[in-house]
């Protein structure tokens, strides 16, 4: 049977005839040459060609194969003296000019895509009306054949990970593959994986390659089969589009593995109903292929095509076959595949990058973490197993009993089902998708725990008295982690909106298990009490603390704090300083979350000193970092904050703490440095943090996203809005992929992204983004949290820019009340809101009130930072604006020059903020009748604002001020007029601006255009 007669090809709308009357004789000969037929010269079969045949400059050597969209030839490029593969698309695929243009656009897009896991496209063009694509010639086998040779699940997963990287690269430039399957991936003899045959790809915003639903009458399916209307519609559409008799197609018998010839076996459900394909459609196809690579069969069973399609549309996965590579794969990998096979595209990963991140984690989690056991021995298995088997009768195999405690109690199938039901009943939108993410994370965590437990049990068989302490500590570490997980999962069974939204973060915040395999860290940790009675009491207190930490992880802060207060009272008489330090640290964390900053400082200080006294660095370090964050960043006491950061750094150097602690130190130092206005050093700290976190084995995507988000913030500080938007888009994508759309971490990324939009005058985008962040913060924290105030403040500034002044004032006043309540009257954030409010008051005509507010803000800022600080310069810039509006032009110019000087000294002469000061100074000088002095200043503003990535409106404003200064100074009047009129065109969409400028033009005898 010719491939053009397959169901797959017909589903793609390809016909088998090539005899359209408008095809020229020359084109017929080319078609026959390439695709076979009565005029063929042998290239359609096995015989050698009678003479040298060419496509453009390429000399055809032999036919390599064919598919639904075209044929592939090996060819020689005589100009570059290399062999290439030439794909010539079938005539039916490029029959019209529009089709040829589209195919060429896609080929050109592929040619621009350079990635090691995507086939390299050298060039494309047309020959006798047919589209051809020249690409690299790869010696190797396809992915199906290569996976058939694999001996382990990891080998398959690594091959598919490389293929996923190729798909992600294509998605990044707006291309969707639409025909991903093992045969469309080559594994070269060099071992490199390359995705190829983007013959069905379309730009990302177009519809599926061919609408398989036509306008014909619906086909009635057999009444004996019960199905939903959506299934009936889709099955009927497939039958219509196939070109075969309906009954024959739907009853077509499949092989035992569920095989179906052609593309449909890998198609996503939405592709069968002519809905718009998306990168998530490729993700579905990828997961079908990965499942097949792991298990040897495809995920949806069915002996007929109808049964297969019904299983696919209902999401009815076949049971995972036993005795396969996939059976030995870690739970995290199996969860990833299940998620990618979701019928609802929204339940899949947001991007292929997010899927790849989880695939990397699954590969890491499946790798045993064994440390060398040279001089240290372990006591017998019975002693080691005591910590895991305490709740159960002794078993013949204590290690097996310990593993059973995790799998039969903590993470049993019954608990998993109960949690899934609780999330489904919560009423939270997307709760099911959130649960899938949580399920995958817990699967991975439990898998790593079990591997660590098995390693420890194996090591425990090595007898030796000196190993007793280490065995006990490893056991205690794993026991603590299991207890933290159990407490968190028990809380999740009472799922409400808050718990659902914070469930993913709660799992991400569980204790790091790598610590339990780090012998040096375990030996350096604080030993348990020697007195058995004290040890039992301490263990009971820590069990209650685990429950409180679970409450904190799920954002139930008030409940957690109340429980902690009772626990601290009960434990007051226990003579164990490490426990006191741990509870004080937990108190500081909760008080910080509740925005009770002064009590948080007191608790952190208690935790720090108690931790230092007890040499409990695992408490002292985070306590010092907490103090650095509250004192240095929140309260803007920069020197005191950096001093606490130095304390943490000293402890990190002497201890054996995880790399994530060093990342936390870099981040908190960067926050303090940003408050101090030292943006370059803050950026250096964050660059180091990103390098550290990416080097951590098993680093969580949320941790990476947090550092990237911080980099976006500092890029804004540095006046690099395009770079900031790129960082923040990445952070937002990573965060949403990890926690869903309604988490506070998403809110923080949105808040910074809105600020970036504001900085480039994308005010509508900024307002929508701030409102989205505000909705998240209000829902999670309530209406009076500092994060709510942050978004209200920035929303007010955005509303001011679009002349919604009354709404801006209302937003500022709410923000001011919250900031005063939580931060006090003398905090720089209060000054920032006072400044913003004053700007809007001035626009509403209250100039005296605006100046008074700005003076109050200036006093706060100078007291907090000293005079040489960018925040002071921003305040002075506002005062200059108000002074100008009051007619105090010389004073306005003087204040603006002072603001400019501070900006130049602290941020650099080319920083965008310098341009704001220059514009204010130029405006005041021009109005004061000194336009000649303003010209050079205006030229500097134009140079700064003409940089790529900055707002075109701000650039237009600078050119307007330069044009006006030149005109009034009687210099270069022709270019001055041109600049002024160009600015008038740029301001056309801003209410009132064109009218004001036309009045100025009329006053100075310049005729407006039109």
Tab-separated table of C-alpha atoms in Angstrom, residues 106-524:
chain	number	residue	atom	x	y	z
A	106	UNK	CA	8.242	27.824	8.106
A	107	UNK	CA	11.375	26.489	6.455
A	108	UNK	CA	13.024	29.893	6.849
A	109	UNK	CA	12.024	29.947	10.514
A	110	UNK	CA	13.624	26.531	10.953
A	111	UNK	CA	16.748	27.792	9.202
A	112	UNK	CA	16.989	30.577	11.802
A	113	UNK	CA	16.669	28.044	14.617
A	114	UNK	CA	20.085	26.815	15.672
A	115	UNK	CA	19.948	24.159	18.373
A	116	UNK	CA	21.922	20.952	18.846
A	117	UNK	CA	18.719	18.908	19.200
A	118	UNK	CA	17.012	20.209	16.039
A	119	UNK	CA	17.971	19.180	12.534
A	120	UNK	CA	19.948	21.955	10.853
A	121	UNK	CA	18.171	23.516	7.864
A	122	UNK	CA	20.614	25.077	5.413
A	123	UNK	CA	18.239	26.717	2.977
A	124	UNK	CA	14.855	26.457	1.297
A	125	UNK	CA	13.338	27.482	-2.009
A	126	UNK	CA	11.101	26.470	-4.887
A	127	UNK	CA	11.836	24.481	-8.036
A	128	UNK	CA	9.257	24.258	-10.789
A	129	UNK	CA	6.611	25.307	-8.279
A	130	UNK	CA	7.592	22.736	-5.633
A	131	UNK	CA	8.980	23.672	-2.239
A	132	UNK	CA	12.250	22.041	-1.199
A	133	UNK	CA	14.258	22.162	2.024
A	134	UNK	CA	17.984	21.401	2.269
A	135	UNK	CA	19.141	20.129	5.650
A	136	UNK	CA	21.984	18.258	7.296
A	137	UNK	CA	22.371	14.609	6.397
A	138	UNK	CA	22.427	12.554	9.610
A	139	UNK	CA	23.893	9.061	9.763
A	140	UNK	CA	22.122	7.117	12.471
A	141	UNK	CA	18.832	5.516	13.475
A	142	UNK	CA	15.467	6.887	14.498
A	143	UNK	CA	14.425	7.108	18.123
A	144	UNK	CA	12.213	4.021	17.978
A	145	UNK	CA	15.080	1.819	16.846
A	146	UNK	CA	17.496	3.416	19.321
A	147	UNK	CA	15.138	2.909	22.297
A	148	UNK	CA	14.659	-0.718	21.313
A	149	UNK	CA	18.368	-1.143	22.094
A	150	UNK	CA	18.128	0.553	25.517
A	151	UNK	CA	18.886	-1.512	28.610
A	152	UNK	CA	17.476	0.829	31.273
A	153	UNK	CA	14.795	3.466	31.806
A	154	UNK	CA	17.401	6.186	32.303
A	155	UNK	CA	18.804	5.682	28.822
A	156	UNK	CA	15.329	6.132	27.304
A	157	UNK	CA	14.546	9.160	29.461
A	158	UNK	CA	17.822	10.884	28.588
A	159	UNK	CA	17.248	10.382	24.858
A	160	UNK	CA	13.746	11.822	25.128
A	161	UNK	CA	14.974	14.695	27.270
A	162	UNK	CA	17.246	15.752	24.410
A	163	UNK	CA	14.324	15.508	22.003
A	164	UNK	CA	12.244	17.633	24.393
A	165	UNK	CA	14.955	20.278	24.315
A	166	UNK	CA	14.644	20.392	20.555
A	167	UNK	CA	10.878	20.845	20.759
A	168	UNK	CA	11.306	23.574	23.387
A	169	UNK	CA	13.728	25.430	21.119
A	170	UNK	CA	11.191	25.324	18.273
A	171	UNK	CA	8.401	26.526	20.569
A	172	UNK	CA	10.589	29.435	21.668
A	173	UNK	CA	10.574	30.792	18.089
A	174	UNK	CA	6.823	30.206	17.634
A	175	UNK	CA	6.905	26.880	15.806
A	176	UNK	CA	4.787	23.854	16.684
A	177	UNK	CA	5.836	20.457	15.351
A	178	UNK	CA	2.375	18.802	15.208
A	179	UNK	CA	3.802	15.464	14.094
A	180	UNK	CA	6.135	14.401	16.881
A	181	UNK	CA	6.722	10.638	16.968
A	182	UNK	CA	9.806	8.411	17.330
A	183	UNK	CA	10.294	8.207	13.565
A	184	UNK	CA	10.683	11.992	13.438
A	185	UNK	CA	13.669	11.971	15.781
A	186	UNK	CA	17.122	10.837	14.655
A	187	UNK	CA	19.884	9.649	16.957
A	188	UNK	CA	23.100	10.151	15.050
A	189	UNK	CA	26.115	7.913	15.127
A	190	UNK	CA	27.660	10.728	17.174
A	191	UNK	CA	25.006	10.110	19.874
A	192	UNK	CA	23.299	13.467	19.340
A	193	UNK	CA	19.486	13.524	19.233
A	194	UNK	CA	17.877	15.673	16.537
A	195	UNK	CA	14.180	16.405	16.011
A	196	UNK	CA	13.317	16.617	12.338
A	197	UNK	CA	10.467	16.657	9.861
A	198	UNK	CA	8.683	19.789	10.942
A	199	UNK	CA	6.670	19.256	7.766
A	200	UNK	CA	3.408	19.786	9.618
A	201	UNK	CA	4.647	22.727	11.670
A	202	UNK	CA	2.750	25.986	11.643
A	203	UNK	CA	3.389	29.296	13.303
A	204	UNK	CA	2.063	29.034	16.833
A	205	UNK	CA	-1.063	31.117	16.383
A	206	UNK	CA	-2.477	29.248	13.369
A	207	UNK	CA	-5.022	26.439	13.346
A	208	UNK	CA	-4.205	22.783	13.010
A	209	UNK	CA	-2.670	21.698	9.752
A	210	UNK	CA	-5.936	20.656	8.146
A	211	UNK	CA	-9.338	20.879	9.766
A	212	UNK	CA	-10.419	17.296	9.868
A	213	UNK	CA	-13.975	18.352	10.636
A	214	UNK	CA	-15.772	19.301	7.413
A	215	UNK	CA	-19.194	20.741	6.831
A	216	UNK	CA	-20.837	17.495	5.742
A	217	UNK	CA	-23.737	15.832	7.488
A	218	UNK	CA	-22.971	14.090	10.742
A	219	UNK	CA	-22.500	10.350	10.620
A	220	UNK	CA	-24.656	8.371	13.004
A	221	UNK	CA	-22.488	6.090	15.105
A	222	UNK	CA	-23.759	2.701	16.287
A	223	UNK	CA	-26.434	3.212	18.919
A	224	UNK	CA	-25.208	0.305	20.986
A	225	UNK	CA	-22.083	2.251	21.985
A	226	UNK	CA	-22.598	4.726	24.826
A	227	UNK	CA	-20.476	7.842	24.500
A	228	UNK	CA	-20.582	11.561	25.216
A	229	UNK	CA	-21.686	13.951	22.505
A	230	UNK	CA	-18.141	15.295	22.285
A	231	UNK	CA	-16.822	11.787	21.635
A	232	UNK	CA	-19.493	11.159	19.031
A	233	UNK	CA	-18.681	14.416	17.248
A	234	UNK	CA	-14.985	13.703	17.196
A	235	UNK	CA	-15.327	10.081	16.100
A	236	UNK	CA	-17.695	11.105	13.337
A	237	UNK	CA	-15.285	13.806	12.227
A	238	UNK	CA	-12.429	11.331	12.020
A	239	UNK	CA	-14.580	9.004	9.976
A	240	UNK	CA	-15.565	11.799	7.576
A	241	UNK	CA	-12.036	13.066	7.159
A	242	UNK	CA	-10.431	9.694	6.630
A	243	UNK	CA	-11.900	9.194	3.177
A	244	UNK	CA	-12.880	5.629	4.077
A	245	UNK	CA	-16.233	4.075	4.788
A	246	UNK	CA	-17.179	5.019	8.333
A	247	UNK	CA	-17.871	1.508	9.589
A	248	UNK	CA	-14.679	0.133	8.098
A	249	UNK	CA	-12.560	2.859	9.645
A	250	UNK	CA	-14.035	2.748	13.144
A	251	UNK	CA	-13.973	-1.055	13.215
A	252	UNK	CA	-10.407	-1.236	11.911
A	253	UNK	CA	-8.545	-3.841	13.953
A	254	UNK	CA	-5.357	-2.673	15.607
A	255	UNK	CA	-2.338	-4.686	16.637
A	256	UNK	CA	-1.974	-6.058	20.139
A	257	UNK	CA	0.082	-3.034	21.150
A	258	UNK	CA	-2.584	-0.628	20.031
A	259	UNK	CA	-0.616	0.442	16.971
A	260	UNK	CA	-2.228	2.589	14.352
A	261	UNK	CA	-0.544	3.415	11.094
A	262	UNK	CA	0.424	7.020	10.677
A	263	UNK	CA	0.271	10.154	12.791
A	264	UNK	CA	-3.094	9.782	14.632
A	265	UNK	CA	-1.649	7.386	17.196
A	266	UNK	CA	0.394	10.289	18.630
A	267	UNK	CA	-2.078	13.131	18.152
A	268	UNK	CA	-3.433	15.113	21.104
A	269	UNK	CA	-7.217	15.028	21.654
A	270	UNK	CA	-7.635	18.645	20.593
A	271	UNK	CA	-6.037	17.896	17.222
A	272	UNK	CA	-8.907	15.562	16.316
A	273	UNK	CA	-11.476	18.349	16.617
A	274	UNK	CA	-9.788	21.106	14.595
A	275	UNK	CA	-9.086	23.179	17.672
A	276	UNK	CA	-5.978	25.329	17.617
A	277	UNK	CA	-2.884	23.241	18.201
A	278	UNK	CA	-0.377	24.570	20.681
A	279	UNK	CA	2.962	23.629	22.214
A	280	UNK	CA	0.925	21.562	24.678
A	281	UNK	CA	-0.243	19.425	21.737
A	282	UNK	CA	3.398	18.595	20.996
A	283	UNK	CA	3.804	17.834	24.708
A	284	UNK	CA	1.016	15.240	24.526
A	285	UNK	CA	2.578	13.579	21.476
A	286	UNK	CA	5.952	13.609	23.211
A	287	UNK	CA	4.515	11.837	26.264
A	288	UNK	CA	2.786	9.206	24.107
A	289	UNK	CA	6.154	8.467	22.525
A	290	UNK	CA	8.008	8.503	25.866
A	291	UNK	CA	5.443	6.124	27.390
A	292	UNK	CA	5.925	3.828	24.419
A	293	UNK	CA	9.702	4.008	24.816
A	294	UNK	CA	9.448	3.027	28.484
A	295	UNK	CA	6.717	0.371	28.298
A	296	UNK	CA	6.849	-0.925	24.733
A	297	UNK	CA	3.175	-0.075	24.112
A	298	UNK	CA	1.283	3.154	23.685
A	299	UNK	CA	-0.655	4.522	26.662
A	300	UNK	CA	-4.194	4.197	25.279
A	301	UNK	CA	-5.508	0.692	24.658
A	302	UNK	CA	-8.085	-0.455	22.103
A	303	UNK	CA	-8.507	-3.259	19.616
A	304	UNK	CA	-10.204	-0.996	17.082
A	305	UNK	CA	-9.605	2.572	16.083
A	306	UNK	CA	-12.919	3.598	17.639
A	307	UNK	CA	-11.961	2.004	20.963
A	308	UNK	CA	-8.554	3.661	20.849
A	309	UNK	CA	-10.009	7.108	20.174
A	310	UNK	CA	-12.622	6.696	22.895
A	311	UNK	CA	-9.915	5.754	25.433
A	312	UNK	CA	-7.857	8.751	24.370
A	313	UNK	CA	-10.758	11.205	24.594
A	314	UNK	CA	-11.693	9.906	28.046
A	315	UNK	CA	-8.097	9.854	29.269
A	316	UNK	CA	-8.307	6.143	30.105
A	317	UNK	CA	-4.671	5.106	30.404
A	318	UNK	CA	-3.876	1.411	30.210
A	319	UNK	CA	-2.323	-0.158	33.363
A	320	UNK	CA	1.447	0.207	33.321
A	321	UNK	CA	2.804	-3.099	31.937
A	322	UNK	CA	5.007	-5.147	34.248
A	323	UNK	CA	8.442	-6.391	33.340
A	324	UNK	CA	9.334	-3.264	31.364
A	325	UNK	CA	11.911	-0.491	31.646
A	326	UNK	CA	9.159	1.839	32.821
A	327	UNK	CA	8.315	-0.372	35.783
A	328	UNK	CA	11.742	0.435	37.252
A	329	UNK	CA	11.503	4.164	36.501
A	330	UNK	CA	11.109	6.555	39.463
A	331	UNK	CA	7.620	7.682	40.419
A	332	UNK	CA	8.463	11.252	39.434
A	333	UNK	CA	9.052	10.194	35.825
A	334	UNK	CA	5.819	8.211	35.682
A	335	UNK	CA	3.925	11.189	37.135
A	336	UNK	CA	5.462	13.471	34.504
A	337	UNK	CA	4.242	11.230	31.679
A	338	UNK	CA	0.737	11.011	33.168
A	339	UNK	CA	0.532	14.778	33.410
A	340	UNK	CA	1.670	15.252	29.810
A	341	UNK	CA	-1.068	12.816	28.699
A	342	UNK	CA	-3.879	14.847	30.299
A	343	UNK	CA	-6.894	15.226	28.008
A	344	UNK	CA	-7.256	18.876	29.063
A	345	UNK	CA	-4.318	20.865	27.649
A	346	UNK	CA	-4.454	23.195	30.655
A	347	UNK	CA	-3.664	20.272	32.963
A	348	UNK	CA	-0.409	19.574	31.115
A	349	UNK	CA	2.798	21.501	31.705
A	350	UNK	CA	2.664	25.171	30.802
A	351	UNK	CA	5.744	24.762	28.595
A	352	UNK	CA	8.146	22.109	27.403
A	353	UNK	CA	10.786	23.865	29.509
A	354	UNK	CA	8.732	23.128	32.628
A	355	UNK	CA	8.399	19.487	31.581
A	356	UNK	CA	12.163	19.297	30.972
A	357	UNK	CA	12.836	20.707	34.437
A	358	UNK	CA	10.750	17.928	36.005
A	359	UNK	CA	12.390	15.360	33.733
A	360	UNK	CA	15.811	16.523	34.917
A	361	UNK	CA	14.647	16.233	38.518
A	362	UNK	CA	13.329	12.721	37.886
A	363	UNK	CA	16.669	11.702	36.395
A	364	UNK	CA	18.480	13.125	39.405
A	365	UNK	CA	16.071	11.574	41.909
A	366	UNK	CA	16.635	8.164	40.352
A	367	UNK	CA	20.385	8.421	40.919
A	368	UNK	CA	21.590	6.788	44.112
A	369	UNK	CA	23.433	9.149	46.438
A	370	UNK	CA	26.044	7.010	48.123
A	371	UNK	CA	28.936	8.414	50.132
A	372	UNK	CA	32.216	6.593	50.605
A	373	UNK	CA	32.321	4.505	53.768
A	374	UNK	CA	36.033	4.132	54.372
A	375	UNK	CA	36.848	4.449	58.051
A	376	UNK	CA	33.304	4.816	59.388
A	377	UNK	CA	31.282	1.698	60.120
A	378	UNK	CA	27.670	1.288	61.156
A	379	UNK	CA	25.979	-0.662	63.851
A	380	UNK	CA	23.615	-3.456	63.031
A	381	UNK	CA	20.374	-3.084	61.137
A	382	UNK	CA	18.254	-3.673	64.229
A	383	UNK	CA	19.535	-0.512	65.913
A	384	UNK	CA	19.181	1.534	62.753
A	385	UNK	CA	15.650	0.369	62.134
A	386	UNK	CA	14.498	1.362	65.587
A	387	UNK	CA	13.692	4.915	64.495
A	388	UNK	CA	11.475	3.852	61.615
A	389	UNK	CA	9.757	0.948	63.298
A	390	UNK	CA	8.804	2.554	66.585
A	391	UNK	CA	5.093	2.573	65.747
A	392	UNK	CA	5.014	-1.050	64.577
A	393	UNK	CA	5.811	-4.442	66.094
A	394	UNK	CA	9.324	-5.659	65.375
A	395	UNK	CA	9.584	-7.377	61.998
A	396	UNK	CA	11.893	-10.028	60.660
A	397	UNK	CA	13.365	-7.437	58.326
A	398	UNK	CA	13.501	-4.102	60.192
A	399	UNK	CA	14.626	-2.198	57.117
A	400	UNK	CA	11.650	-3.497	55.141
A	401	UNK	CA	9.423	-2.422	58.018
A	402	UNK	CA	10.927	1.056	57.875
A	403	UNK	CA	10.177	1.384	54.158
A	404	UNK	CA	6.648	0.064	54.779
A	405	UNK	CA	6.061	2.834	57.298
A	406	UNK	CA	6.520	5.320	54.474
A	407	UNK	CA	4.642	3.480	51.726
A	408	UNK	CA	1.845	1.931	53.799
A	409	UNK	CA	1.176	4.789	56.217
A	410	UNK	CA	2.569	8.144	55.134
A	411	UNK	CA	2.168	7.804	51.343
A	412	UNK	CA	-0.216	4.902	50.972
A	413	UNK	CA	-2.575	4.503	48.003
A	414	UNK	CA	-5.472	5.160	50.385
A	415	UNK	CA	-3.992	8.487	51.497
A	416	UNK	CA	-3.276	9.479	47.907
A	417	UNK	CA	-6.906	8.757	46.986
A	418	UNK	CA	-8.172	10.678	50.024
A	419	UNK	CA	-6.029	13.679	49.162
A	420	UNK	CA	-7.161	13.654	45.541
A	421	UNK	CA	-10.779	13.586	46.711
A	422	UNK	CA	-10.182	16.391	49.236
A	423	UNK	CA	-8.661	18.626	46.587
A	424	UNK	CA	-11.478	17.856	44.144
A	425	UNK	CA	-14.043	18.766	46.814
A	426	UNK	CA	-12.314	22.036	47.749
A	427	UNK	CA	-14.106	24.050	45.083
A	428	UNK	CA	-10.823	25.711	44.076
A	429	UNK	CA	-10.444	26.241	40.328
A	430	UNK	CA	-7.750	23.984	38.879
A	431	UNK	CA	-7.533	22.045	42.161
A	432	UNK	CA	-7.158	18.790	40.228
A	433	UNK	CA	-4.226	20.182	38.230
A	434	UNK	CA	-2.626	21.482	41.431
A	435	UNK	CA	-3.013	18.055	43.023
A	436	UNK	CA	-1.284	16.433	40.051
A	437	UNK	CA	1.700	18.720	40.602
A	438	UNK	CA	1.744	17.948	44.322
A	439	UNK	CA	1.381	14.225	43.646
A	440	UNK	CA	4.389	14.238	41.323
A	441	UNK	CA	6.523	16.144	43.820
A	442	UNK	CA	5.612	13.876	46.731
A	443	UNK	CA	6.233	10.822	44.554
A	444	UNK	CA	9.725	12.111	43.854
A	445	UNK	CA	10.344	12.994	47.514
A	446	UNK	CA	9.203	9.594	48.743
A	447	UNK	CA	11.286	7.865	46.077
A	448	UNK	CA	14.400	9.737	47.216
A	449	UNK	CA	13.591	8.977	50.864
A	450	UNK	CA	13.240	5.275	50.130
A	451	UNK	CA	16.528	5.242	48.258
A	452	UNK	CA	18.248	6.983	51.156
A	453	UNK	CA	16.657	4.561	53.585
A	454	UNK	CA	17.820	1.576	51.528
A	455	UNK	CA	21.361	3.000	51.328
A	456	UNK	CA	21.438	3.528	55.079
A	457	UNK	CA	20.114	0.033	55.790
A	458	UNK	CA	22.753	-1.460	53.535
A	459	UNK	CA	25.478	0.520	55.280
A	460	UNK	CA	24.078	-0.458	58.669
A	461	UNK	CA	25.075	-4.077	58.074
A	462	UNK	CA	28.730	-3.043	58.468
A	463	UNK	CA	29.406	-3.556	62.167
A	464	UNK	CA	31.608	-1.252	64.191
A	465	UNK	CA	31.149	0.633	67.450
A	466	UNK	CA	32.431	3.967	66.126
A	467	UNK	CA	29.610	4.044	63.588
A	468	UNK	CA	26.818	3.967	66.144
A	469	UNK	CA	26.456	7.735	66.485
A	470	UNK	CA	26.423	8.296	62.736
A	471	UNK	CA	23.831	5.559	62.200
A	472	UNK	CA	21.586	7.107	64.815
A	473	UNK	CA	21.915	10.572	63.249
A	474	UNK	CA	21.193	9.340	59.755
A	475	UNK	CA	18.148	7.549	61.111
A	476	UNK	CA	16.992	10.610	63.025
A	477	UNK	CA	17.398	12.796	59.952
A	478	UNK	CA	15.259	10.496	57.807
A	479	UNK	CA	12.753	10.114	60.630
A	480	UNK	CA	12.415	13.891	60.929
A	481	UNK	CA	11.871	14.222	57.181
A	482	UNK	CA	9.233	11.497	57.197
A	483	UNK	CA	7.489	13.156	60.135
A	484	UNK	CA	7.478	16.552	58.387
A	485	UNK	CA	5.970	14.958	55.286
A	486	UNK	CA	3.362	13.084	57.312
A	487	UNK	CA	2.298	16.257	59.141
A	488	UNK	CA	2.024	18.178	55.891
A	489	UNK	CA	-0.032	15.496	54.137
A	490	UNK	CA	-2.338	15.119	57.147
A	491	UNK	CA	-3.044	18.828	56.985
A	492	UNK	CA	-3.721	18.664	53.251
A	493	UNK	CA	-6.536	16.180	53.822
A	494	UNK	CA	-8.496	19.141	55.236
A	495	UNK	CA	-7.990	20.978	51.961
A	496	UNK	CA	-9.438	24.456	51.710
A	497	UNK	CA	-8.543	27.279	49.375
A	498	UNK	CA	-5.473	28.367	51.339
A	499	UNK	CA	-4.096	24.850	51.663
A	500	UNK	CA	-4.693	24.071	47.995
A	501	UNK	CA	-2.942	27.259	46.843
A	502	UNK	CA	0.061	26.584	49.080
A	503	UNK	CA	0.286	22.809	48.713
A	504	UNK	CA	3.011	22.804	46.080
A	505	UNK	CA	5.174	25.212	48.035
A	506	UNK	CA	4.553	23.160	51.172
A	507	UNK	CA	6.098	20.109	49.508
A	508	UNK	CA	8.942	22.185	48.059
A	509	UNK	CA	9.760	23.420	51.583
A	510	UNK	CA	10.116	19.933	53.087
A	511	UNK	CA	13.552	19.135	54.609
A	512	UNK	CA	16.324	18.467	52.128
A	513	UNK	CA	17.016	14.740	52.013
A	514	UNK	CA	20.560	15.117	50.718
A	515	UNK	CA	21.437	16.253	54.227
A	516	UNK	CA	20.604	12.780	55.558
A	517	UNK	CA	23.280	11.233	53.317
A	518	UNK	CA	25.970	13.800	54.187
A	519	UNK	CA	28.099	12.105	56.860
A	520	UNK	CA	30.161	15.210	57.633
A	521	UNK	CA	27.072	17.369	58.120
A	522	UNK	CA	25.410	14.731	60.292
A	523	UNK	CA	28.476	14.413	62.529
A	524	UNK	CA	28.622	18.216	62.883
